Amino acid sequence: GQQVMQIPQYQHVQEGEDFTTYCNSSTTLSNIQWYKQRPGGHPVFLIQLVKSGEVKKQKRLTFQFGEAKKNSSLHITATQTTDVGTYFCAGPPGNTPLVFGKGTRLSVIA
Amino acid sequence: NAGVTQTPKFRILKIGQSMTLQCTQDMNHNYMYWYRQDPGMGLKLIYYSVGAGITDKGEVPNGYNVSRSTTEDFPLRLELAAPSQTSVYFCASRSGGANVLTFGAGSRLTVL
């Protein structure tokens, strides 16, 4: 079945540093989604990318969908303590339910 | 709107006991899902439903059962609880026109 892999598994950064997490799928995706889960919380939808090569920004967060629609990245500029949490990518293999990556846990040291 | 509501928030079970995790949504979403999340791990799909009366297995269905008698409710039943079922369970839903999931707050289950 489809696999969605994320790296790194953990990332510790000093506040103000940049952060990037990468997502790779074993199959081509019709779209890719990103979710954030705060410690002790539930996943919350951040964004969906649909088009090949698409780049979207949300304030300090930049999301990119690869040209082949098999990979994606999330980049956070100048991290803040409010960015702490686990970031998941997820993709739907056709009409089947979303497959989630294992996530990247971000720690921000003030 | 309350969104997706899960009960209970926390539960401790003894090995062999049974229980039902409740999930209800008030968004009139057709699609509903149950995921489990083990510590430091991602989300694994247990069961899902594309509408009332229709359910299907996900990646890790063993030891669980579901039903979908109404659009709003999607309970998850654990029969003969085992320590391996200690996890956080998330219910989620989406409308038919979008893939975006709305998650409940989760139910933390410990089996001792």
JSON list of C-alpha atoms in Angstrom, two decimals:
[
{"chain": "A", "resi": 1, "resn": "GLY", "atom": "CA", "xyz": [0.00, 0.00, 0.00]},
{"chain": "A", "resi": 2, "resn": "GLN", "atom": "CA", "xyz": [0.90, 3.63, -0.17]},
{"chain": "A", "resi": 3, "resn": "GLN", "atom": "CA", "xyz": [3.50, 4.90, 2.26]},
{"chain": "A", "resi": 4, "resn": "VAL", "atom": "CA", "xyz": [4.13, 8.43, 3.36]},
{"chain": "A", "resi": 5, "resn": "MET", "atom": "CA", "xyz": [7.50, 9.08, 4.94]},
{"chain": "A", "resi": 6, "resn": "GLN", "atom": "CA", "xyz": [8.58, 12.15, 6.85]},
{"chain": "A", "resi": 7, "resn": "ILE", "atom": "CA", "xyz": [11.99, 13.33, 7.90]},
{"chain": "A", "resi": 8, "resn": "PRO", "atom": "CA", "xyz": [13.34, 14.23, 10.32]},
{"chain": "A", "resi": 9, "resn": "GLN", "atom": "CA", "xyz": [11.46, 12.48, 13.09]},
{"chain": "A", "resi": 10, "resn": "TYR", "atom": "CA", "xyz": [12.57, 15.09, 15.64]},
{"chain": "A", "resi": 11, "resn": "GLN", "atom": "CA", "xyz": [14.00, 18.58, 15.35]},
{"chain": "A", "resi": 12, "resn": "HIS", "atom": "CA", "xyz": [15.23, 20.81, 18.14]},
{"chain": "A", "resi": 13, "resn": "VAL", "atom": "CA", "xyz": [15.89, 24.41, 17.22]},
{"chain": "A", "resi": 14, "resn": "GLN", "atom": "CA", "xyz": [16.73, 27.62, 19.00]},
{"chain": "A", "resi": 15, "resn": "GLU", "atom": "CA", "xyz": [14.01, 30.20, 18.85]},
{"chain": "A", "resi": 16, "resn": "GLY", "atom": "CA", "xyz": [14.56, 32.30, 15.76]},
{"chain": "A", "resi": 17, "resn": "GLU", "atom": "CA", "xyz": [16.12, 29.51, 13.71]},
{"chain": "A", "resi": 18, "resn": "ASP", "atom": "CA", "xyz": [14.45, 28.10, 10.63]},
{"chain": "A", "resi": 19, "resn": "PHE", "atom": "CA", "xyz": [12.89, 24.65, 10.43]},
{"chain": "A", "resi": 20, "resn": "THR", "atom": "CA", "xyz": [12.06, 22.35, 7.52]},
{"chain": "A", "resi": 21, "resn": "THR", "atom": "CA", "xyz": [10.30, 19.01, 7.40]},
{"chain": "A", "resi": 22, "resn": "TYR", "atom": "CA", "xyz": [10.11, 16.82, 4.32]},
{"chain": "A", "resi": 23, "resn": "CYS", "atom": "CA", "xyz": [7.44, 14.42, 3.17]},
{"chain": "A", "resi": 24, "resn": "ASN", "atom": "CA", "xyz": [7.80, 11.71, 0.52]},
{"chain": "A", "resi": 25, "resn": "SER", "atom": "CA", "xyz": [5.16, 9.43, -0.91]},
{"chain": "A", "resi": 26, "resn": "SER", "atom": "CA", "xyz": [5.69, 6.08, -2.58]},
{"chain": "A", "resi": 27, "resn": "THR", "atom": "CA", "xyz": [2.96, 6.96, -5.08]},
{"chain": "A", "resi": 28, "resn": "THR", "atom": "CA", "xyz": [1.77, 10.07, -6.89]},
{"chain": "A", "resi": 29, "resn": "LEU", "atom": "CA", "xyz": [-0.71, 12.07, -4.84]},
{"chain": "A", "resi": 30, "resn": "SER", "atom": "CA", "xyz": [-3.75, 13.96, -6.06]},
{"chain": "A", "resi": 31, "resn": "ASN", "atom": "CA", "xyz": [-3.16, 16.39, -3.21]},
{"chain": "A", "resi": 32, "resn": "ILE", "atom": "CA", "xyz": [-1.20, 16.64, 0.00]},
{"chain": "A", "resi": 33, "resn": "GLN", "atom": "CA", "xyz": [-2.29, 18.06, 3.32]},
{"chain": "A", "resi": 34, "resn": "TRP", "atom": "CA", "xyz": [-0.42, 19.29, 6.36]},
{"chain": "A", "resi": 35, "resn": "TYR", "atom": "CA", "xyz": [-1.65, 19.11, 9.94]},
{"chain": "A", "resi": 36, "resn": "LYS", "atom": "CA", "xyz": [-0.26, 20.40, 13.21]},
{"chain": "A", "resi": 37, "resn": "GLN", "atom": "CA", "xyz": [-0.71, 18.71, 16.55]},
{"chain": "A", "resi": 38, "resn": "ARG", "atom": "CA", "xyz": [0.19, 20.62, 19.69]},
{"chain": "A", "resi": 39, "resn": "PRO", "atom": "CA", "xyz": [1.43, 18.56, 22.65]},
{"chain": "A", "resi": 40, "resn": "GLY", "atom": "CA", "xyz": [-1.57, 16.84, 24.22]},
{"chain": "A", "resi": 41, "resn": "GLY", "atom": "CA", "xyz": [-3.86, 18.08, 21.46]},
{"chain": "A", "resi": 42, "resn": "HIS", "atom": "CA", "xyz": [-5.42, 16.81, 18.30]},
{"chain": "A", "resi": 43, "resn": "PRO", "atom": "CA", "xyz": [-4.34, 17.27, 14.68]},
{"chain": "A", "resi": 44, "resn": "VAL", "atom": "CA", "xyz": [-5.49, 20.51, 13.15]},
{"chain": "A", "resi": 45, "resn": "PHE", "atom": "CA", "xyz": [-5.58, 21.12, 9.41]},
{"chain": "A", "resi": 46, "resn": "LEU", "atom": "CA", "xyz": [-3.08, 23.68, 8.14]},
{"chain": "A", "resi": 47, "resn": "ILE", "atom": "CA", "xyz": [-3.18, 23.59, 4.36]},
{"chain": "A", "resi": 48, "resn": "GLN", "atom": "CA", "xyz": [-3.84, 21.54, 1.26]},
{"chain": "A", "resi": 49, "resn": "LEU", "atom": "CA", "xyz": [-1.71, 21.59, -1.89]},
{"chain": "A", "resi": 50, "resn": "VAL", "atom": "CA", "xyz": [-3.14, 20.35, -5.14]},
{"chain": "A", "resi": 51, "resn": "LYS", "atom": "CA", "xyz": [-1.11, 21.54, -8.09]},
{"chain": "A", "resi": 52, "resn": "SER", "atom": "CA", "xyz": [2.28, 20.27, -9.20]},
{"chain": "A", "resi": 53, "resn": "GLY", "atom": "CA", "xyz": [5.00, 22.67, -8.02]},
{"chain": "A", "resi": 54, "resn": "GLU", "atom": "CA", "xyz": [2.53, 24.64, -5.90]},
{"chain": "A", "resi": 55, "resn": "VAL", "atom": "CA", "xyz": [3.88, 26.93, -3.18]},
{"chain": "A", "resi": 56, "resn": "LYS", "atom": "CA", "xyz": [1.66, 28.43, -0.50]},
{"chain": "A", "resi": 57, "resn": "LYS", "atom": "CA", "xyz": [2.51, 30.69, 2.40]},
{"chain": "A", "resi": 58, "resn": "GLN", "atom": "CA", "xyz": [0.87, 31.26, 5.74]},
{"chain": "A", "resi": 59, "resn": "LYS", "atom": "CA", "xyz": [2.75, 34.01, 7.55]},
{"chain": "A", "resi": 60, "resn": "ARG", "atom": "CA", "xyz": [6.07, 32.36, 8.49]},
{"chain": "A", "resi": 61, "resn": "LEU", "atom": "CA", "xyz": [5.11, 28.94, 7.08]},
{"chain": "A", "resi": 62, "resn": "THR", "atom": "CA", "xyz": [5.89, 28.00, 3.47]},
{"chain": "A", "resi": 63, "resn": "PHE", "atom": "CA", "xyz": [4.48, 24.83, 1.96]},
{"chain": "A", "resi": 64, "resn": "GLN", "atom": "CA", "xyz": [5.66, 23.31, -1.30]},
{"chain": "A", "resi": 65, "resn": "PHE", "atom": "CA", "xyz": [4.34, 20.44, -3.46]},
{"chain": "A", "resi": 66, "resn": "GLY", "atom": "CA", "xyz": [6.86, 18.74, -5.69]},
{"chain": "A", "resi": 67, "resn": "GLU", "atom": "CA", "xyz": [6.70, 18.77, -9.47]},
{"chain": "A", "resi": 68, "resn": "ALA", "atom": "CA", "xyz": [6.08, 15.03, -9.58]},
{"chain": "A", "resi": 69, "resn": "LYS", "atom": "CA", "xyz": [3.44, 15.31, -6.82]},
{"chain": "A", "resi": 70, "resn": "LYS", "atom": "CA", "xyz": [5.26, 12.72, -4.72]},
{"chain": "A", "resi": 71, "resn": "ASN", "atom": "CA", "xyz": [6.97, 14.99, -2.22]},
{"chain": "A", "resi": 72, "resn": "SER", "atom": "CA", "xyz": [6.29, 18.06, -0.17]},
{"chain": "A", "resi": 73, "resn": "SER", "atom": "CA", "xyz": [7.97, 20.29, 2.37]},
{"chain": "A", "resi": 74, "resn": "LEU", "atom": "CA", "xyz": [7.03, 22.65, 5.15]},
{"chain": "A", "resi": 75, "resn": "HIS", "atom": "CA", "xyz": [9.44, 25.44, 6.06]},
{"chain": "A", "resi": 76, "resn": "ILE", "atom": "CA", "xyz": [9.05, 27.68, 9.09]},
{"chain": "A", "resi": 77, "resn": "THR", "atom": "CA", "xyz": [11.05, 30.90, 9.14]},
{"chain": "A", "resi": 78, "resn": "ALA", "atom": "CA", "xyz": [12.29, 32.28, 12.46]},
{"chain": "A", "resi": 79, "resn": "THR", "atom": "CA", "xyz": [10.61, 29.73, 14.71]},
{"chain": "A", "resi": 80, "resn": "GLN", "atom": "CA", "xyz": [8.72, 30.81, 17.80]},
{"chain": "A", "resi": 81, "resn": "THR", "atom": "CA", "xyz": [7.73, 28.85, 20.89]},
{"chain": "A", "resi": 82, "resn": "THR", "atom": "CA", "xyz": [4.18, 28.78, 19.54]},
{"chain": "A", "resi": 83, "resn": "ASP", "atom": "CA", "xyz": [5.42, 26.59, 16.66]},
{"chain": "A", "resi": 84, "resn": "VAL", "atom": "CA", "xyz": [6.09, 23.68, 19.04]},
{"chain": "A", "resi": 85, "resn": "GLY", "atom": "CA", "xyz": [4.24, 20.52, 18.07]},
{"chain": "A", "resi": 86, "resn": "THR", "atom": "CA", "xyz": [4.21, 17.67, 15.61]},
{"chain": "A", "resi": 87, "resn": "TYR", "atom": "CA", "xyz": [3.70, 18.37, 11.93]},
{"chain": "A", "resi": 88, "resn": "PHE", "atom": "CA", "xyz": [2.10, 15.67, 9.82]},
{"chain": "A", "resi": 89, "resn": "CYS", "atom": "CA", "xyz": [1.75, 15.38, 6.11]},
{"chain": "A", "resi": 90, "resn": "ALA", "atom": "CA", "xyz": [-1.02, 13.24, 4.66]},
{"chain": "A", "resi": 91, "resn": "GLY", "atom": "CA", "xyz": [-2.00, 12.16, 1.21]},
{"chain": "A", "resi": 92, "resn": "PRO", "atom": "CA", "xyz": [-4.95, 10.36, -0.27]},
{"chain": "A", "resi": 93, "resn": "PRO", "atom": "CA", "xyz": [-4.12, 7.46, -2.62]},
{"chain": "A", "resi": 94, "resn": "GLY", "atom": "CA", "xyz": [-7.05, 8.01, -4.93]},
{"chain": "A", "resi": 95, "resn": "ASN", "atom": "CA", "xyz": [-10.42, 7.83, -3.23]},
{"chain": "A", "resi": 96, "resn": "THR", "atom": "CA", "xyz": [-9.18, 5.93, -0.20]},
{"chain": "A", "resi": 97, "resn": "PRO", "atom": "CA", "xyz": [-8.70, 7.51, 3.21]},
{"chain": "A", "resi": 98, "resn": "LEU", "atom": "CA", "xyz": [-5.78, 9.76, 4.02]},
{"chain": "A", "resi": 99, "resn": "VAL", "atom": "CA", "xyz": [-2.46, 8.10, 4.80]},
{"chain": "A", "resi": 100, "resn": "PHE", "atom": "CA", "xyz": [-0.47, 10.03, 7.39]},
{"chain": "A", "resi": 101, "resn": "GLY", "atom": "CA", "xyz": [3.27, 10.25, 7.77]},
{"chain": "A", "resi": 102, "resn": "LYS", "atom": "CA", "xyz": [4.71, 9.62, 11.24]},
{"chain": "A", "resi": 103, "resn": "GLY", "atom": "CA", "xyz": [5.23, 13.33, 11.72]},
{"chain": "A", "resi": 104, "resn": "THR", "atom": "CA", "xyz": [8.10, 15.59, 12.68]},
{"chain": "A", "resi": 105, "resn": "ARG", "atom": "CA", "xyz": [8.17, 16.71, 16.28]},
{"chain": "A", "resi": 106, "resn": "LEU", "atom": "CA", "xyz": [9.46, 20.26, 16.62]},
{"chain": "A", "resi": 107, "resn": "SER", "atom": "CA", "xyz": [10.91, 21.57, 19.86]},
{"chain": "A", "resi": 108, "resn": "VAL", "atom": "CA", "xyz": [11.80, 25.24, 20.15]},
{"chain": "A", "resi": 109, "resn": "ILE", "atom": "CA", "xyz": [14.27, 26.31, 22.80]},
{"chain": "A", "resi": 110, "resn": "ALA", "atom": "CA", "xyz": [13.72, 29.86, 23.97]},
{"chain": "B", "resi": 1, "resn": "ASN", "atom": "CA", "xyz": [-21.12, 24.15, 16.05]},
{"chain": "B", "resi": 2, "resn": "ALA", "atom": "CA", "xyz": [-19.42, 21.67, 18.36]},
{"chain": "B", "resi": 3, "resn": "GLY", "atom": "CA", "xyz": [-17.62, 19.92, 15.48]},
{"chain": "B", "resi": 4, "resn": "VAL", "atom": "CA", "xyz": [-16.49, 16.40, 16.39]},
{"chain": "B", "resi": 5, "resn": "THR", "atom": "CA", "xyz": [-17.14, 15.34, 19.97]},
{"chain": "B", "resi": 6, "resn": "GLN", "atom": "CA", "xyz": [-15.52, 12.30, 21.57]},
{"chain": "B", "resi": 7, "resn": "THR", "atom": "CA", "xyz": [-16.30, 10.68, 24.89]},
{"chain": "B", "resi": 8, "resn": "PRO", "atom": "CA", "xyz": [-14.81, 9.69, 27.22]},
{"chain": "B", "resi": 9, "resn": "LYS", "atom": "CA", "xyz": [-11.62, 11.78, 27.28]},
{"chain": "B", "resi": 10, "resn": "PHE", "atom": "CA", "xyz": [-9.83, 9.29, 29.49]},
{"chain": "B", "resi": 11, "resn": "ARG", "atom": "CA", "xyz": [-10.49, 5.68, 30.43]},
{"chain": "B", "resi": 12, "resn": "ILE", "atom": "CA", "xyz": [-8.63, 2.91, 32.17]},
{"chain": "B", "resi": 13, "resn": "LEU", "atom": "CA", "xyz": [-9.65, -0.64, 31.35]},
{"chain": "B", "resi": 14, "resn": "LYS", "atom": "CA", "xyz": [-8.64, -3.99, 32.71]},
{"chain": "B", "resi": 15, "resn": "ILE", "atom": "CA", "xyz": [-7.50, -6.70, 30.32]},
{"chain": "B", "resi": 16, "resn": "GLY", "atom": "CA", "xyz": [-10.51, -8.49, 28.85]},
{"chain": "B", "resi": 17, "resn": "GLN", "atom": "CA", "xyz": [-13.00, -5.71, 29.51]},
{"chain": "B", "resi": 18, "resn": "SER", "atom": "CA", "xyz": [-15.03, -4.14, 26.73]},
{"chain": "B", "resi": 19, "resn": "MET", "atom": "CA", "xyz": [-16.01, -0.56, 26.08]},
{"chain": "B", "resi": 20, "resn": "THR", "atom": "CA", "xyz": [-17.32, 1.80, 23.44]},
{"chain": "B", "resi": 21, "resn": "LEU", "atom": "CA", "xyz": [-15.71, 5.07, 22.45]},
{"chain": "B", "resi": 22, "resn": "GLN", "atom": "CA", "xyz": [-18.34, 7.52, 21.31]},
{"chain": "B", "resi": 23, "resn": "CYS", "atom": "CA", "xyz": [-17.96, 9.96, 18.44]},
{"chain": "B", "resi": 24, "resn": "THR", "atom": "CA", "xyz": [-20.56, 12.38, 17.16]},
{"chain": "B", "resi": 25, "resn": "GLN", "atom": "CA", "xyz": [-20.34, 15.22, 14.66]},
{"chain": "B", "resi": 26, "resn": "ASP", "atom": "CA", "xyz": [-22.81, 18.00, 13.95]},
{"chain": "B", "resi": 27, "resn": "MET", "atom": "CA", "xyz": [-21.47, 19.09, 10.55]},
{"chain": "B", "resi": 28, "resn": "ASN", "atom": "CA", "xyz": [-23.55, 16.65, 8.49]},
{"chain": "B", "resi": 29, "resn": "HIS", "atom": "CA", "xyz": [-20.36, 15.03, 7.21]},
{"chain": "B", "resi": 30, "resn": "ASN", "atom": "CA", "xyz": [-20.76, 11.77, 5.34]},
{"chain": "B", "resi": 31, "resn": "TYR", "atom": "CA", "xyz": [-17.25, 10.48, 5.96]},
{"chain": "B", "resi": 32, "resn": "MET", "atom": "CA", "xyz": [-16.06, 9.48, 9.42]},
{"chain": "B", "resi": 33, "resn": "TYR", "atom": "CA", "xyz": [-12.85, 7.84, 10.61]},
{"chain": "B", "resi": 34, "resn": "TRP", "atom": "CA", "xyz": [-11.23, 6.30, 13.64]},
{"chain": "B", "resi": 35, "resn": "TYR", "atom": "CA", "xyz": [-7.47, 6.62, 14.06]},
{"chain": "B", "resi": 36, "resn": "ARG", "atom": "CA", "xyz": [-5.19, 5.49, 16.83]},
{"chain": "B", "resi": 37, "resn": "GLN", "atom": "CA", "xyz": [-1.98, 7.23, 17.78]},
{"chain": "B", "resi": 38, "resn": "ASP", "atom": "CA", "xyz": [0.68, 5.48, 19.81]},
{"chain": "B", "resi": 39, "resn": "PRO", "atom": "CA", "xyz": [3.32, 7.55, 21.62]},
{"chain": "B", "resi": 40, "resn": "GLY", "atom": "CA", "xyz": [5.67, 9.24, 19.19]},
{"chain": "B", "resi": 41, "resn": "MET", "atom": "CA", "xyz": [3.94, 7.63, 16.25]},
{"chain": "B", "resi": 42, "resn": "GLY", "atom": "CA", "xyz": [1.70, 8.78, 13.48]},
{"chain": "B", "resi": 43, "resn": "LEU", "atom": "CA", "xyz": [-1.97, 8.09, 12.96]},
{"chain": "B", "resi": 44, "resn": "LYS", "atom": "CA", "xyz": [-3.10, 4.64, 11.96]},
{"chain": "B", "resi": 45, "resn": "LEU", "atom": "CA", "xyz": [-6.55, 4.14, 10.47]},
{"chain": "B", "resi": 46, "resn": "ILE", "atom": "CA", "xyz": [-8.73, 1.62, 12.30]},
{"chain": "B", "resi": 47, "resn": "TYR", "atom": "CA", "xyz": [-12.10, 1.87, 10.54]},
{"chain": "B", "resi": 48, "resn": "TYR", "atom": "CA", "xyz": [-13.90, 4.36, 8.39]},
{"chain": "B", "resi": 49, "resn": "SER", "atom": "CA", "xyz": [-17.36, 5.02, 7.02]},
{"chain": "B", "resi": 50, "resn": "VAL", "atom": "CA", "xyz": [-18.50, 6.77, 3.86]},
{"chain": "B", "resi": 51, "resn": "GLY", "atom": "CA", "xyz": [-22.07, 7.13, 5.03]},
{"chain": "B", "resi": 52, "resn": "ALA", "atom": "CA", "xyz": [-24.75, 5.74, 7.29]},
{"chain": "B", "resi": 53, "resn": "GLY", "atom": "CA", "xyz": [-24.89, 1.96, 7.09]},
{"chain": "B", "resi": 54, "resn": "ILE", "atom": "CA", "xyz": [-21.49, 1.64, 5.39]},
{"chain": "B", "resi": 55, "resn": "THR", "atom": "CA", "xyz": [-18.23, 0.84, 7.15]},
{"chain": "B", "resi": 56, "resn": "ASP", "atom": "CA", "xyz": [-14.86, -0.47, 6.04]},
{"chain": "B", "resi": 57, "resn": "LYS", "atom": "CA", "xyz": [-11.64, -1.66, 7.62]},
{"chain": "B", "resi": 58, "resn": "GLY", "atom": "CA", "xyz": [-8.55, 0.44, 7.76]},
{"chain": "B", "resi": 59, "resn": "GLU", "atom": "CA", "xyz": [-4.95, -0.53, 8.41]},
{"chain": "B", "resi": 60, "resn": "VAL", "atom": "CA", "xyz": [-5.36, -1.88, 11.98]},
{"chain": "B", "resi": 61, "resn": "PRO", "atom": "CA", "xyz": [-8.96, -3.14, 12.50]},
{"chain": "B", "resi": 62, "resn": "ASN", "atom": "CA", "xyz": [-8.27, -6.24, 14.62]},
{"chain": "B", "resi": 63, "resn": "GLY", "atom": "CA", "xyz": [-9.83, -6.07, 18.06]},
{"chain": "B", "resi": 64, "resn": "TYR", "atom": "CA", "xyz": [-12.27, -3.33, 17.12]},
{"chain": "B", "resi": 65, "resn": "ASN", "atom": "CA", "xyz": [-15.75, -2.99, 15.70]},
{"chain": "B", "resi": 66, "resn": "VAL", "atom": "CA", "xyz": [-17.76, -0.05, 14.44]},
{"chain": "B", "resi": 67, "resn": "SER", "atom": "CA", "xyz": [-21.28, 0.78, 13.39]},
{"chain": "B", "resi": 68, "resn": "ARG", "atom": "CA", "xyz": [-22.79, 3.73, 11.58]},
{"chain": "B", "resi": 69, "resn": "SER", "atom": "CA", "xyz": [-26.54, 3.80, 12.09]},
{"chain": "B", "resi": 70, "resn": "THR", "atom": "CA", "xyz": [-26.82, 7.57, 11.71]},
{"chain": "B", "resi": 71, "resn": "THR", "atom": "CA", "xyz": [-24.87, 10.27, 9.89]},
{"chain": "B", "resi": 72, "resn": "GLU", "atom": "CA", "xyz": [-23.91, 11.89, 13.18]},
{"chain": "B", "resi": 73, "resn": "ASP", "atom": "CA", "xyz": [-22.58, 8.96, 15.21]},
{"chain": "B", "resi": 74, "resn": "PHE", "atom": "CA", "xyz": [-19.70, 6.57, 14.66]},
{"chain": "B", "resi": 75, "resn": "PRO", "atom": "CA", "xyz": [-18.95, 4.56, 17.83]},
{"chain": "B", "resi": 76, "resn": "LEU", "atom": "CA", "xyz": [-15.86, 2.38, 18.16]},
{"chain": "B", "resi": 77, "resn": "ARG", "atom": "CA", "xyz": [-16.22, -0.82, 20.15]},
{"chain": "B", "resi": 78, "resn": "LEU", "atom": "CA", "xyz": [-13.31, -2.55, 21.84]},
{"chain": "B", "resi": 79, "resn": "GLU", "atom": "CA", "xyz": [-13.95, -6.18, 22.69]},
{"chain": "B", "resi": 80, "resn": "LEU", "atom": "CA", "xyz": [-11.66, -8.02, 25.10]},
{"chain": "B", "resi": 81, "resn": "ALA", "atom": "CA", "xyz": [-9.28, -5.13, 25.70]},
{"chain": "B", "resi": 82, "resn": "ALA", "atom": "CA", "xyz": [-5.56, -5.89, 25.49]},
{"chain": "B", "resi": 83, "resn": "PRO", "atom": "CA", "xyz": [-2.52, -3.85, 26.60]},
{"chain": "B", "resi": 84, "resn": "SER", "atom": "CA", "xyz": [-1.64, -3.37, 22.92]},
{"chain": "B", "resi": 85, "resn": "GLN", "atom": "CA", "xyz": [-4.78, -1.24, 22.61]},
{"chain": "B", "resi": 86, "resn": "THR", "atom": "CA", "xyz": [-3.39, 1.36, 24.98]},
{"chain": "B", "resi": 87, "resn": "SER", "atom": "CA", "xyz": [-3.37, 4.43, 22.79]},
{"chain": "B", "resi": 88, "resn": "VAL", "atom": "CA", "xyz": [-4.98, 7.74, 22.01]},
{"chain": "B", "resi": 89, "resn": "TYR", "atom": "CA", "xyz": [-7.98, 7.37, 19.74]},
{"chain": "B", "resi": 90, "resn": "PHE", "atom": "CA", "xyz": [-9.05, 10.13, 17.40]},
{"chain": "B", "resi": 91, "resn": "CYS", "atom": "CA", "xyz": [-12.31, 10.35, 15.54]},
{"chain": "B", "resi": 92, "resn": "ALA", "atom": "CA", "xyz": [-12.43, 12.54, 12.45]},
{"chain": "B", "resi": 93, "resn": "SER", "atom": "CA", "xyz": [-14.92, 13.53, 9.81]},
{"chain": "B", "resi": 94, "resn": "ARG", "atom": "CA", "xyz": [-15.07, 15.28, 6.46]},
{"chain": "B", "resi": 95, "resn": "SER", "atom": "CA", "xyz": [-17.64, 16.32, 3.93]},
{"chain": "B", "resi": 96, "resn": "GLY", "atom": "CA", "xyz": [-17.94, 14.53, 0.63]},
{"chain": "B", "resi": 97, "resn": "GLY", "atom": "CA", "xyz": [-16.55, 17.44, -1.34]},
{"chain": "B", "resi": 98, "resn": "ALA", "atom": "CA", "xyz": [-13.27, 17.88, 0.52]},
{"chain": "B", "resi": 99, "resn": "ASN", "atom": "CA", "xyz": [-10.51, 15.67, 1.83]},
{"chain": "B", "resi": 100, "resn": "VAL", "atom": "CA", "xyz": [-9.80, 17.89, 4.82]},
{"chain": "B", "resi": 101, "resn": "LEU", "atom": "CA", "xyz": [-10.35, 16.18, 8.15]},
{"chain": "B", "resi": 102, "resn": "THR", "atom": "CA", "xyz": [-11.80, 17.69, 11.31]},
{"chain": "B", "resi": 103, "resn": "PHE", "atom": "CA", "xyz": [-10.60, 15.81, 14.37]},
{"chain": "B", "resi": 104, "resn": "GLY", "atom": "CA", "xyz": [-12.13, 15.34, 17.76]},
{"chain": "B", "resi": 105, "resn": "ALA", "atom": "CA", "xyz": [-10.12, 16.06, 20.91]},
{"chain": "B", "resi": 106, "resn": "GLY", "atom": "CA", "xyz": [-9.22, 12.40, 21.37]},
{"chain": "B", "resi": 107, "resn": "SER", "atom": "CA", "xyz": [-9.86, 9.63, 23.88]},
{"chain": "B", "resi": 108, "resn": "ARG", "atom": "CA", "xyz": [-6.90, 8.38, 25.89]},
{"chain": "B", "resi": 109, "resn": "LEU", "atom": "CA", "xyz": [-7.28, 4.70, 26.72]},
{"chain": "B", "resi": 110, "resn": "THR", "atom": "CA", "xyz": [-5.06, 2.69, 29.02]},
{"chain": "B", "resi": 111, "resn": "VAL", "atom": "CA", "xyz": [-5.42, -1.08, 29.32]},
{"chain": "B", "resi": 112, "resn": "LEU", "atom": "CA", "xyz": [-3.83, -2.63, 32.40]}
]
